[in-house]
mmCIF file of C-alpha atoms in Angstrom:
data_model
loop_
_atom_site.group_PDB
_atom_site.id
_atom_site.type_symbol
_atom_site.label_atom_id
_atom_site.label_comp_id
_atom_site.label_asym_id
_atom_site.label_seq_id
_atom_site.Cartn_x
_atom_site.Cartn_y
_atom_site.Cartn_z
ATOM 1 C CA TRP R 114 -8.774 61.899 -8.818
ATOM 2 C CA ARG R 115 -11.824 61.536 -10.437
ATOM 3 C CA ARG R 116 -9.967 62.449 -13.879
ATOM 4 C CA ALA R 117 -7.099 60.370 -12.900
ATOM 5 C CA PHE R 118 -9.946 57.343 -12.748
ATOM 6 C CA GLN R 119 -11.122 57.992 -15.760
ATOM 7 C CA ALA R 120 -7.472 57.997 -17.364
ATOM 8 C CA LEU R 121 -7.008 54.857 -16.186
ATOM 9 C CA ALA R 122 -10.331 53.307 -17.495
ATOM 10 C CA VAL R 123 -9.322 54.431 -20.925
ATOM 11 C CA LEU R 124 -5.972 53.040 -20.795
ATOM 12 C CA VAL R 125 -7.558 49.743 -19.941
ATOM 13 C CA ALA R 126 -9.976 49.869 -22.905
ATOM 14 C CA VAL R 127 -7.061 51.096 -25.166
ATOM 15 C CA VAL R 128 -4.070 48.950 -24.014
ATOM 16 C CA ILE R 129 -5.254 45.980 -21.599
ATOM 17 C CA ALA R 130 -8.289 44.888 -23.539
ATOM 18 C CA PRO R 131 -6.546 44.673 -26.986
ATOM 19 C CA ALA R 132 -3.189 43.096 -25.510
ATOM 20 C CA ALA R 133 -5.660 40.299 -23.911
ATOM 21 C CA LEU R 134 -6.681 39.161 -27.904
ATOM 22 C CA PHE R 135 -2.691 38.317 -28.207
ATOM 23 C CA VAL R 136 -3.340 35.389 -25.966
ATOM 24 C CA LEU R 137 -6.467 34.146 -27.332
ATOM 25 C CA ARG R 138 -4.507 32.155 -29.653
ATOM 26 C CA GLU R 139 -1.657 30.015 -28.964
ATOM 27 C CA PRO R 140 1.245 30.699 -31.252
ATOM 28 C CA LYS R 141 3.018 27.731 -33.008
ATOM 29 C CA LEU R 142 5.429 25.773 -30.836
ATOM 30 C CA PRO R 143 9.072 24.760 -32.323
ATOM 31 C CA PRO R 144 9.673 20.946 -32.780
ATOM 32 C CA VAL R 145 11.358 20.861 -28.892
ATOM 33 C CA ALA R 146 8.432 22.510 -26.978
ATOM 34 C CA GLN R 147 5.717 20.159 -29.296
ATOM 35 C CA HIS R 148 7.803 17.196 -27.780
ATOM 36 C CA ARG R 149 7.731 18.664 -24.141
ATOM 37 C CA ARG R 150 3.887 19.258 -24.394
ATOM 38 C CA SER R 151 3.438 15.703 -25.420
ATOM 39 C CA ASP R 152 5.337 14.643 -22.397
ATOM 40 C CA ALA R 153 3.251 16.881 -20.257
ATOM 41 C CA SER R 154 0.174 14.737 -21.613
ATOM 42 C CA ALA R 155 1.412 11.426 -20.327
ATOM 43 C CA PRO R 156 -0.202 9.702 -17.495
ATOM 44 C CA LEU R 157 -0.347 11.351 -13.887
ATOM 45 C CA PRO R 158 2.170 10.275 -11.464
ATOM 46 C CA ASP R 159 1.214 7.832 -8.618
ATOM 47 C CA HIS R 160 1.741 10.519 -5.952
ATOM 48 C CA TYR R 161 1.269 14.428 -6.263
ATOM 49 C CA TRP R 162 -0.016 16.990 -4.408
ATOM 50 C CA THR R 163 -3.840 17.865 -4.732
ATOM 51 C CA VAL R 164 -5.776 20.487 -3.080
ATOM 52 C CA ARG R 165 -6.947 18.168 -0.283
ATOM 53 C CA SER R 166 -3.939 16.604 0.694
ATOM 54 C CA ALA R 167 -1.905 20.203 0.454
ATOM 55 C CA LEU R 168 -4.897 21.684 2.811
ATOM 56 C CA ARG R 169 -3.962 18.664 5.490
ATOM 57 C CA SER R 170 -0.318 19.696 5.347
ATOM 58 C CA ARG R 171 1.870 21.415 7.751
ATOM 59 C CA ALA R 172 3.662 23.333 5.172
ATOM 60 C CA PHE R 173 0.200 24.762 3.936
ATOM 61 C CA HIS R 174 -0.843 26.178 7.029
ATOM 62 C CA PHE R 175 2.436 27.683 7.776
ATOM 63 C CA ALA R 176 2.500 29.308 3.963
ATOM 64 C CA VAL R 177 -0.901 30.497 4.588
ATOM 65 C CA LEU R 178 0.095 31.941 7.993
ATOM 66 C CA ALA R 179 3.019 33.752 5.953
ATOM 67 C CA PHE R 180 1.442 34.769 2.868
ATOM 68 C CA PHE R 181 -1.675 35.950 4.993
ATOM 69 C CA THR R 182 0.065 38.376 7.651
ATOM 70 C CA GLY R 183 2.600 39.710 4.697
ATOM 71 C CA GLY R 184 -0.294 40.605 2.814
ATOM 72 C CA SER R 185 -2.073 42.094 5.434
ATOM 73 C CA LEU R 186 0.985 43.998 6.989
ATOM 74 C CA SER R 187 1.605 45.193 2.785
ATOM 75 C CA GLN R 188 -2.093 46.584 2.310
ATOM 76 C CA MET R 189 -2.369 47.757 6.058
ATOM 77 C CA LEU R 190 0.607 50.072 5.375
ATOM 78 C CA LEU R 191 -0.441 50.813 1.415
ATOM 79 C CA MET R 192 -4.019 51.640 2.259
ATOM 80 C CA HIS R 193 -3.138 54.433 5.420
ATOM 81 C CA GLN R 194 0.047 55.489 4.603
ATOM 82 C CA PHE R 195 -1.582 58.829 2.862
ATOM 83 C CA ALA R 196 -3.577 59.841 5.657
ATOM 84 C CA PHE R 197 -0.900 58.904 8.280
ATOM 85 C CA MET R 198 1.379 61.658 6.415
ATOM 86 C CA VAL R 199 -1.172 64.089 6.017
ATOM 87 C CA ASP R 200 -2.061 63.811 9.348
ATOM 88 C CA HIS R 201 1.520 64.500 10.348
ATOM 89 C CA GLY R 202 2.164 67.573 8.530
ATOM 90 C CA VAL R 203 2.982 66.163 4.886
ATOM 91 C CA ALA R 204 1.282 68.137 2.243
ATOM 92 C CA LYS R 205 -1.216 66.231 0.384
ATOM 93 C CA THR R 206 0.872 66.998 -3.086
ATOM 94 C CA ALA R 207 3.741 65.608 -1.603
ATOM 95 C CA GLY R 208 2.093 62.826 -0.084
ATOM 96 C CA SER R 209 0.907 61.782 -3.906
ATOM 97 C CA VAL R 210 4.165 62.002 -5.059
ATOM 98 C CA ILE R 211 5.645 59.716 -2.358
ATOM 99 C CA VAL R 212 2.825 57.151 -3.046
ATOM 100 C CA GLY R 213 3.955 57.443 -6.867
ATOM 101 C CA VAL R 214 7.552 56.153 -5.153
ATOM 102 C CA ILE R 215 6.292 53.731 -3.760
ATOM 103 C CA GLY R 216 5.137 52.285 -7.114
ATOM 104 C CA ILE R 217 8.383 52.935 -8.830
ATOM 105 C CA ALA R 218 10.994 51.376 -6.372
ATOM 106 C CA SER R 219 8.446 48.136 -6.487
ATOM 107 C CA ILE R 220 9.038 47.499 -10.073
ATOM 108 C CA PRO R 221 13.003 46.558 -10.206
ATOM 109 C CA ALA R 222 12.436 45.172 -6.753
ATOM 110 C CA LYS R 223 10.428 42.582 -8.056
ATOM 111 C CA ILE R 224 13.052 41.369 -10.270
ATOM 112 C CA VAL R 225 15.712 41.635 -8.009
ATOM 113 C CA TRP R 226 13.695 39.870 -5.067
ATOM 114 C CA GLY R 227 13.216 36.687 -7.654
ATOM 115 C CA THR R 228 16.470 36.502 -9.012
ATOM 116 C CA LEU R 229 18.024 36.699 -5.442
ATOM 117 C CA SER R 230 15.176 33.840 -4.013
ATOM 118 C CA ASP R 231 16.870 31.798 -6.774
ATOM 119 C CA ARG R 232 19.953 32.146 -5.440
ATOM 120 C CA ILE R 233 19.645 32.294 -1.633
ATOM 121 C CA GLY R 234 16.571 30.519 -1.054
ATOM 122 C CA ARG R 235 12.717 32.302 -0.617
ATOM 123 C CA GLU R 236 12.854 32.107 3.048
ATOM 124 C CA LEU R 237 16.028 34.319 3.511
ATOM 125 C CA THR R 238 14.878 36.566 0.496
ATOM 126 C CA TYR R 239 11.584 36.980 2.105
ATOM 127 C CA SER R 240 13.049 37.982 5.551
ATOM 128 C CA VAL R 241 15.313 40.357 3.935
ATOM 129 C CA GLY R 242 12.101 41.772 2.256
ATOM 130 C CA LEU R 243 9.932 42.228 5.333
ATOM 131 C CA ALA R 244 13.182 43.476 6.960
ATOM 132 C CA CYS R 245 12.724 46.185 4.447
ATOM 133 C CA ILE R 246 9.093 46.901 5.317
ATOM 134 C CA LEU R 247 10.146 46.946 9.362
ATOM 135 C CA LEU R 248 12.604 49.743 8.601
ATOM 136 C CA SER R 249 9.939 51.550 6.567
ATOM 137 C CA VAL R 250 7.522 51.286 9.604
ATOM 138 C CA LEU R 251 9.935 53.028 11.589
ATOM 139 C CA CYS R 252 10.750 55.762 9.080
ATOM 140 C CA LEU R 253 6.649 56.139 9.255
ATOM 141 C CA ALA R 254 6.885 56.676 12.970
ATOM 142 C CA PHE R 255 9.457 59.538 12.546
ATOM 143 C CA ILE R 256 7.192 61.495 10.349
ATOM 144 C CA GLY R 257 6.244 64.423 11.671
ATOM 145 C CA ALA R 258 8.839 64.208 14.568
ATOM 146 C CA LEU R 259 11.776 64.898 11.671
ATOM 147 C CA PRO R 260 11.272 67.964 9.452
ATOM 148 C CA GLY R 261 11.549 67.745 5.842
ATOM 149 C CA LEU R 262 10.663 64.702 3.422
ATOM 150 C CA ALA R 263 13.713 62.851 4.280
ATOM 151 C CA MET R 264 11.471 60.220 6.526
ATOM 152 C CA PRO R 265 8.467 59.958 3.840
ATOM 153 C CA ILE R 266 11.019 59.540 0.989
ATOM 154 C CA ALA R 267 12.942 56.822 2.912
ATOM 155 C CA PHE R 268 9.518 55.458 4.049
ATOM 156 C CA ALA R 269 8.096 54.665 0.174
ATOM 157 C CA LEU R 270 11.886 53.402 -1.157
ATOM 158 C CA LEU R 271 11.821 50.972 1.733
ATOM 159 C CA LEU R 272 7.934 49.879 1.259
ATOM 160 C CA GLY R 273 7.917 49.588 -2.406
ATOM 161 C CA THR R 274 11.419 47.289 -2.093
ATOM 162 C CA GLY R 275 10.282 45.136 0.435
ATOM 163 C CA TYR R 276 6.440 44.567 -0.304
ATOM 164 C CA ALA R 277 7.600 43.787 -4.040
ATOM 165 C CA ALA R 278 8.651 40.887 -2.336
ATOM 166 C CA ASN R 279 5.482 39.166 -2.038
ATOM 167 C CA ALA R 280 5.016 38.899 -5.867
ATOM 168 C CA PRO R 281 7.969 36.786 -6.773
ATOM 169 C CA ILE R 282 7.775 34.769 -3.367
ATOM 170 C CA ILE R 283 4.376 33.576 -3.376
ATOM 171 C CA PRO R 284 4.123 31.531 -6.409
ATOM 172 C CA ALA R 285 7.931 30.516 -5.957
ATOM 173 C CA ALA R 286 7.476 28.957 -2.398
ATOM 174 C CA ALA R 287 4.149 27.582 -3.396
ATOM 175 C CA ARG R 288 5.664 26.033 -6.459
ATOM 176 C CA ASP R 289 8.575 24.311 -4.440
ATOM 177 C CA LEU R 290 6.271 23.125 -1.773
ATOM 178 C CA PHE R 291 3.430 21.964 -4.364
ATOM 179 C CA ALA R 292 4.770 20.943 -7.485
ATOM 180 C CA GLY R 293 2.770 18.512 -9.521
ATOM 181 C CA PRO R 294 0.137 18.377 -12.324
ATOM 182 C CA LYS R 295 -2.725 20.100 -9.533
ATOM 183 C CA PHE R 296 -0.140 23.100 -8.521
ATOM 184 C CA PRO R 297 -2.641 25.888 -10.290
ATOM 185 C CA SER R 298 -5.459 24.641 -8.181
ATOM 186 C CA ILE R 299 -3.042 24.720 -5.051
ATOM 187 C CA PHE R 300 -1.858 28.097 -5.770
ATOM 188 C CA GLY R 301 -5.349 29.547 -6.682
ATOM 189 C CA THR R 302 -6.097 28.198 -3.161
ATOM 190 C CA LEU R 303 -3.110 29.887 -1.712
ATOM 191 C CA SER R 304 -3.392 33.138 -3.176
ATOM 192 C CA MET R 305 -7.021 33.155 -1.928
ATOM 193 C CA PHE R 306 -5.713 33.351 1.624
ATOM 194 C CA ALA R 307 -3.019 35.961 0.708
ATOM 195 C CA ALA R 308 -5.773 38.019 -0.470
ATOM 196 C CA LEU R 309 -7.971 37.540 2.124
ATOM 197 C CA GLY R 310 -4.997 38.737 4.500
ATOM 198 C CA GLY R 311 -4.809 41.820 2.235
ATOM 199 C CA ALA R 312 -8.469 42.542 2.656
ATOM 200 C CA THR R 313 -7.757 41.936 6.852
ATOM 201 C CA GLY R 314 -5.264 44.489 6.790
ATOM 202 C CA SER R 315 -6.783 47.316 4.672
ATOM 203 C CA TRP R 316 -9.609 46.900 7.644
ATOM 204 C CA LEU R 317 -7.500 46.148 10.504
ATOM 205 C CA GLY R 318 -5.516 49.560 10.018
ATOM 206 C CA GLY R 319 -8.810 51.545 10.197
ATOM 207 C CA ALA R 320 -10.408 50.098 13.006
ATOM 208 C CA LEU R 321 -7.213 50.407 15.189
ATOM 209 C CA TYR R 322 -7.329 53.918 14.457
ATOM 210 C CA ASP R 323 -11.134 54.405 14.855
ATOM 211 C CA LEU R 324 -10.498 52.288 18.639
ATOM 212 C CA THR R 325 -7.101 54.312 19.738
ATOM 213 C CA GLY R 326 -7.500 57.522 18.173
ATOM 214 C CA ASP R 327 -4.252 57.556 16.615
ATOM 215 C CA TYR R 328 -1.808 55.201 14.222
ATOM 216 C CA ARG R 329 0.279 54.155 17.099
ATOM 217 C CA ALA R 330 -1.614 51.006 17.578
ATOM 218 C CA MET R 331 -1.435 50.333 13.864
ATOM 219 C CA LEU R 332 2.461 50.725 13.754
ATOM 220 C CA LEU R 333 3.170 48.147 16.681
ATOM 221 C CA VAL R 334 0.812 45.715 14.745
ATOM 222 C CA ALA R 335 2.743 45.966 11.232
ATOM 223 C CA GLY R 336 6.166 46.065 13.393
ATOM 224 C CA ALA R 337 4.660 42.367 14.725
ATOM 225 C CA LEU R 338 3.250 41.441 11.134
ATOM 226 C CA ALA R 339 7.034 42.297 9.231
ATOM 227 C CA VAL R 340 8.469 39.735 12.174
ATOM 228 C CA CYS R 341 5.928 37.151 11.899
ATOM 229 C CA ALA R 342 5.636 36.566 8.395
ATOM 230 C CA PRO R 343 9.126 35.441 7.486
ATOM 231 C CA CYS R 344 9.272 33.338 10.522
ATOM 232 C CA MET R 345 5.935 31.671 8.990
ATOM 233 C CA LEU R 346 7.505 30.901 5.731
ATOM 234 C CA TRP R 347 10.869 29.377 7.756
ATOM 235 C CA ILE R 348 8.740 26.850 9.272
ATOM 236 C CA ALA R 349 6.993 26.078 6.038
ATOM 237 C CA ALA R 350 10.399 25.504 4.803
ATOM 238 C CA PRO R 351 10.054 25.756 0.797
ATOM 239 C CA ARG R 352 13.519 24.798 0.938
ATOM 240 C CA ARG R 353 12.568 21.223 1.994
ATOM 241 C CA PRO R 354 9.726 20.569 0.315
ATOM 242 C CA GLN R 355 7.665 17.359 1.640
ATOM 243 C CA PRO R 356 6.996 14.407 -0.677
ATOM 244 C CA PRO R 357 2.859 14.030 -1.683
ATOM 245 C CA PRO R 358 1.359 11.647 0.426
ATOM 246 C CA GLN R 359 0.395 8.526 -1.180
ATOM 247 C CA LEU R 360 -3.232 8.635 -2.836
#
């Protein structure tokens, strides 16, 4: 692991840091884009969402609950899956490969979820994504009870596919609900709660294990979160955004 992290650090220095130089200067825009930019600098509309007004809205509260619980669920499983598999008889080398399968599965899934949400809606797409995670929890529960690597691989594919729904759905749903000139600050606030959910899930999985001595309680909580998160997004209803209050 030490060498892996050293290699990752080299990649950051060699690839990511130089790539950041390309965004320091804005490219020249064609005439159409210049016209759009001039429109963007027009006076603000009379009514638009702000962080303060969003924080008081019902939609924001349920969006926070949706992405807090969804982030908590994803990070709980991502953080503790390797220890769970090793505890239930999966070799460490096989477990490492399975962890990689999760990341590989998530790459095309992000594109699919984003495209699908534009066609059938954020709520239904998120529900399907979280259903994949719920199925992954069931697969995780059967690891050790069934021989071979079928259940670990199924778990990895389902989890990688399911948790990838968070990446396109969170910004898209937030944009649907709170579009306007102050959207970046609103989205940043919403993302903060989603990140807090991820941190909470990582801690909660370990706390439940320490409290009970096994992972059964964590699996039950994970299943409950997989049901709760999409329900909260349905109530937030990005398919029916509310107009901003008068300033």
